[in-house]
Amino acid sequence: MTQAQDSEPESLRTVQVWRGDATGGAFAEYRVPARPRQTILDLVTWIQRHIDPGLSYRYACRVGMCGTCAMTVNGRPRWTCRTLLGTVAGEGTLRIAPLAHLPVIKDLACDMAAFFDKWRRAEGRFHGIDSVEPEIAVVSPSSPERQAADAGIECIGCGVCYAACDVVGWNPEYLGPAALNRAWTLANDVRDRAGVARLKAVAGDAGCHACHSHQSCADHCPKHLNPTRGIAGLKRLAARAALKGEI
Amino acid sequence: MTGRAEALLWLAQRASAAVLGFCVLVHLATIVLAVQGGLSAAEILARTQASLAWAAFYAVFVLAVAVHAPIGLRTIAREWLGWRGRSLELTTLAAGIALAILGWRAVAGVVLG
Ligand code: SF4
Ligand code: SF4
Ligand code: FES
């Protein structure tokens, strides 16, 4: 940040913030000193520190690593610690709401349990062999499997893609882009032993076959991952396994 | 529906889409060429009657439609009507069979008629 930007004059902005809980709520308005290069998370924090200490929201790292700060900003799901006021709202209204498709606990904090339960249902964990590996597995960084896994591995579990996915909204059973992206990275881990069980878990109309491939998840993912591509890969693997009679 | 069945339906829809892509191109190209000198029923029948090649081509075209369309309709019915279960699977199957019969009947009409 340059000196000039640092010394930008503050102006008062009207910010609408959703207040409520699982039973309902409404937007409340606050007047907040704001600079274009301030993050949305900074603004929310300012409201909590200076206007209403009862405002609930979630964050941890503030540097785009932990994935806890996602909210809906002017209709779009975003990671708020890396979203600058100036880039999302310009001079217009700013409206901050909790993430879509998840139950609200209070104000801007959602219950992420359903989101992470789906990772488990999609077999989103590594299954090695029970005994100690006889030799350390050598995985070439240039192998196609490793490259496919690499392309999806940097997920921070923020839930932005999940909130951006229409199919999650229509079919609450749908595992969603993040869980399926995780399953895809594991399906490409040559050390993993649960390939068939995982394909069974992700095939079907609550799994990869429900995806419309419309890439809203990829469009919104702050880490620029493309879950759609991984889900298409899972469909191919599932078709192959079904033809072989494995699933 | 099991994941296996769902995976096979996906494959069937993919494969039929590939066939459709080819058939639609041939079909459109034929239309464009055929209408060059004006188009009459007699002209169409002159080309198709007793032509095994056209009969085979359109029979395959119909089959691809009969496979492809009901799978897509099934997905729409599930998402928009919340329709699931055996009744949906049977309706999907019936739609496929109906499309095949109607289509093949039309093919027979222009080839044998
Ligand atoms: S591509 Fe699939 S997972 Fe991604 S937003 Fe669309 S339906 Fe959801
Ligand atoms: S795939 Fe992207 S948007 Fe989805 S949870 Fe992971 S980091 Fe967030
Ligand atoms: S606070 Fe950790 S990613 Fe935003």
Coordinates of N, CA, C and O in Angstrom, one line a residue, chain A residues 167 170-171 200 203-205 209-210 212 232 235-236 238-247, chain B residues 1-12 14 74-76 78-80 83-84 88-89:
Chain A
V167 N -27.4 -25.8 -7.3 CA -27.9 -27.2 -7.1 C -27.9 -27.5 -5.6 O -28.8 -28.2 -5.1
W170 N -31.2 -26.3 -4.5 CA -32.4 -27.1 -4.9 C -32.4 -28.4 -4.2 O -33.5 -29.0 -4.0
N171 N -31.3 -29.0 -4.0 CA -31.2 -30.4 -3.5 C -30.3 -30.4 -2.3 O -29.1 -30.5 -2.4
K200 N -18.3 -45.0 -4.9 CA -19.7 -45.3 -4.5 C -20.3 -44.2 -3.7 O -21.5 -43.9 -3.9
A203 N -21.0 -41.2 -6.3 CA -21.9 -41.4 -7.5 C -23.4 -41.2 -7.1 O -23.7 -41.5 -5.9
G204 N -24.2 -40.8 -8.0 CA -25.6 -40.7 -7.7 C -26.2 -39.3 -7.7 O -25.4 -38.3 -7.9
D205 N -27.5 -39.2 -7.5 CA -28.1 -37.8 -7.7 C -27.9 -36.9 -6.5 O -28.4 -35.8 -6.5
H209 N -23.3 -36.7 -10.0 CA -24.2 -36.7 -11.1 C -25.2 -35.6 -11.1 O -26.0 -35.4 -12.0
A210 N -25.3 -35.0 -9.9 CA -26.3 -33.9 -9.8 C -25.7 -32.5 -10.3 O -26.5 -31.6 -10.6
H212 N -24.5 -29.6 -12.5 CA -24.8 -29.0 -13.8 C -23.6 -28.5 -14.6 O -23.8 -27.9 -15.7
A232 N -16.4 -33.4 -13.0 CA -16.4 -34.1 -14.3 C -15.5 -35.3 -14.3 O -15.8 -36.3 -14.8
K235 N -17.2 -38.1 -12.5 CA -18.2 -38.7 -13.4 C -17.5 -39.7 -14.3 O -18.1 -40.8 -14.5
R236 N -16.4 -39.3 -14.9 CA -15.7 -40.3 -15.8 C -15.2 -41.5 -15.0 O -15.4 -42.6 -15.5
A238 N -16.5 -42.7 -12.3 CA -17.6 -43.5 -11.9 C -18.2 -44.3 -13.1 O -18.5 -45.5 -12.9
A239 N -18.2 -43.7 -14.2 CA -18.7 -44.5 -15.4 C -17.7 -45.7 -15.7 O -18.2 -46.8 -15.9
R240 N -16.4 -45.5 -15.6 CA -15.5 -46.5 -15.8 C -15.7 -47.6 -14.8 O -15.8 -48.8 -15.1
A241 N -15.9 -47.3 -13.5 CA -16.1 -48.3 -12.5 C -17.4 -49.0 -12.6 O -17.5 -50.2 -12.4
A242 N -18.4 -48.3 -13.1 CA -19.7 -48.9 -13.3 C -19.6 -49.9 -14.4 O -20.2 -51.0 -14.3
L243 N -18.9 -49.6 -15.5 CA -18.8 -50.5 -16.6 C -18.0 -51.8 -16.2 O -18.3 -52.9 -16.6
K244 N -17.0 -51.6 -15.3 CA -16.3 -52.8 -14.8 C -17.0 -53.5 -13.7 O -16.6 -54.5 -13.2
G245 N -18.2 -53.0 -13.3 CA -19.0 -53.6 -12.2 C -18.4 -53.4 -10.8 O -18.7 -54.1 -9.9
E246 N -17.5 -52.4 -10.7 CA -16.9 -52.2 -9.4 C -17.8 -51.4 -8.4 O -17.7 -51.5 -7.2
I247 N -18.7 -50.6 -9.0 CA -19.6 -49.8 -8.1 C -21.0 -50.2 -8.4 O -21.3 -50.9 -9.4
Chain B
M1 N -32.5 -45.0 -7.1 CA -31.4 -45.4 -8.1 C -30.1 -45.5 -7.5 O -29.7 -44.6 -6.7
T2 N -29.3 -46.5 -7.8 CA -28.0 -46.6 -7.2 C -27.0 -45.7 -8.0 O -27.3 -45.2 -9.1
G3 N -25.9 -45.5 -7.3 CA -24.8 -44.8 -8.0 C -24.4 -45.4 -9.3 O -24.1 -44.7 -10.3
R4 N -24.4 -46.7 -9.3 CA -24.0 -47.4 -10.5 C -25.0 -47.1 -11.7 O -24.5 -46.8 -12.8
A5 N -26.3 -47.2 -11.4 CA -27.3 -46.9 -12.4 C -27.1 -45.5 -12.9 O -27.2 -45.2 -14.1
E6 N -26.9 -44.6 -11.9 CA -26.8 -43.1 -12.3 C -25.5 -42.9 -13.2 O -25.6 -42.2 -14.2
A7 N -24.4 -43.6 -12.9 CA -23.2 -43.5 -13.7 C -23.4 -44.0 -15.1 O -23.0 -43.5 -16.0
L8 N -24.2 -45.1 -15.2 CA -24.5 -45.7 -16.5 C -25.4 -44.8 -17.3 O -25.2 -44.6 -18.5
L9 N -26.4 -44.2 -16.7 CA -27.3 -43.2 -17.4 C -26.4 -42.1 -17.9 O -26.6 -41.6 -19.0
W10 N -25.5 -41.6 -17.1 CA -24.6 -40.5 -17.5 C -23.9 -40.9 -18.7 O -23.8 -40.1 -19.7
L11 N -23.4 -42.1 -18.7 CA -22.6 -42.6 -19.9 C -23.5 -42.6 -21.1 O -23.1 -42.2 -22.2
A12 N -24.7 -43.2 -20.9 CA -25.6 -43.3 -22.0 C -26.0 -41.9 -22.6 O -26.1 -41.7 -23.8
R14 N -24.1 -39.2 -22.4 CA -22.9 -38.7 -23.1 C -22.8 -39.3 -24.5 O -22.5 -38.6 -25.5
R74 N -35.8 -36.7 -17.1 CA -35.9 -37.3 -15.7 C -35.2 -36.3 -14.7 O -35.6 -36.1 -13.6
T75 N -34.0 -35.8 -15.2 CA -33.3 -34.9 -14.3 C -34.1 -33.6 -14.0 O -34.2 -33.2 -12.8
I76 N -34.8 -33.1 -15.0 CA -35.6 -31.9 -14.8 C -36.7 -32.2 -13.9 O -37.0 -31.4 -13.0
R78 N -36.9 -34.4 -11.6 CA -36.4 -34.6 -10.2 C -36.1 -33.2 -9.6 O -36.4 -33.0 -8.4
E79 N -35.5 -32.3 -10.4 CA -35.1 -31.1 -9.8 C -36.2 -30.1 -9.6 O -36.3 -29.4 -8.6
W80 N -37.2 -30.1 -10.5 CA -38.2 -29.1 -10.5 C -39.5 -29.5 -9.9 O -40.3 -28.8 -9.4
W83 N -39.8 -35.0 -8.1 CA -40.3 -36.4 -8.4 C -39.2 -37.4 -8.3 O -38.2 -37.2 -9.0
R84 N -39.4 -38.4 -7.6 CA -38.4 -39.5 -7.4 C -39.0 -40.8 -7.4 O -40.2 -41.0 -7.4
L88 N -41.0 -42.5 -11.3 CA -40.2 -41.6 -12.3 C -39.4 -42.5 -13.2 O -39.4 -42.2 -14.4
E89 N -38.8 -43.6 -12.7 CA -38.0 -44.4 -13.6 C -38.9 -45.0 -14.7 O -38.5 -45.1 -15.8

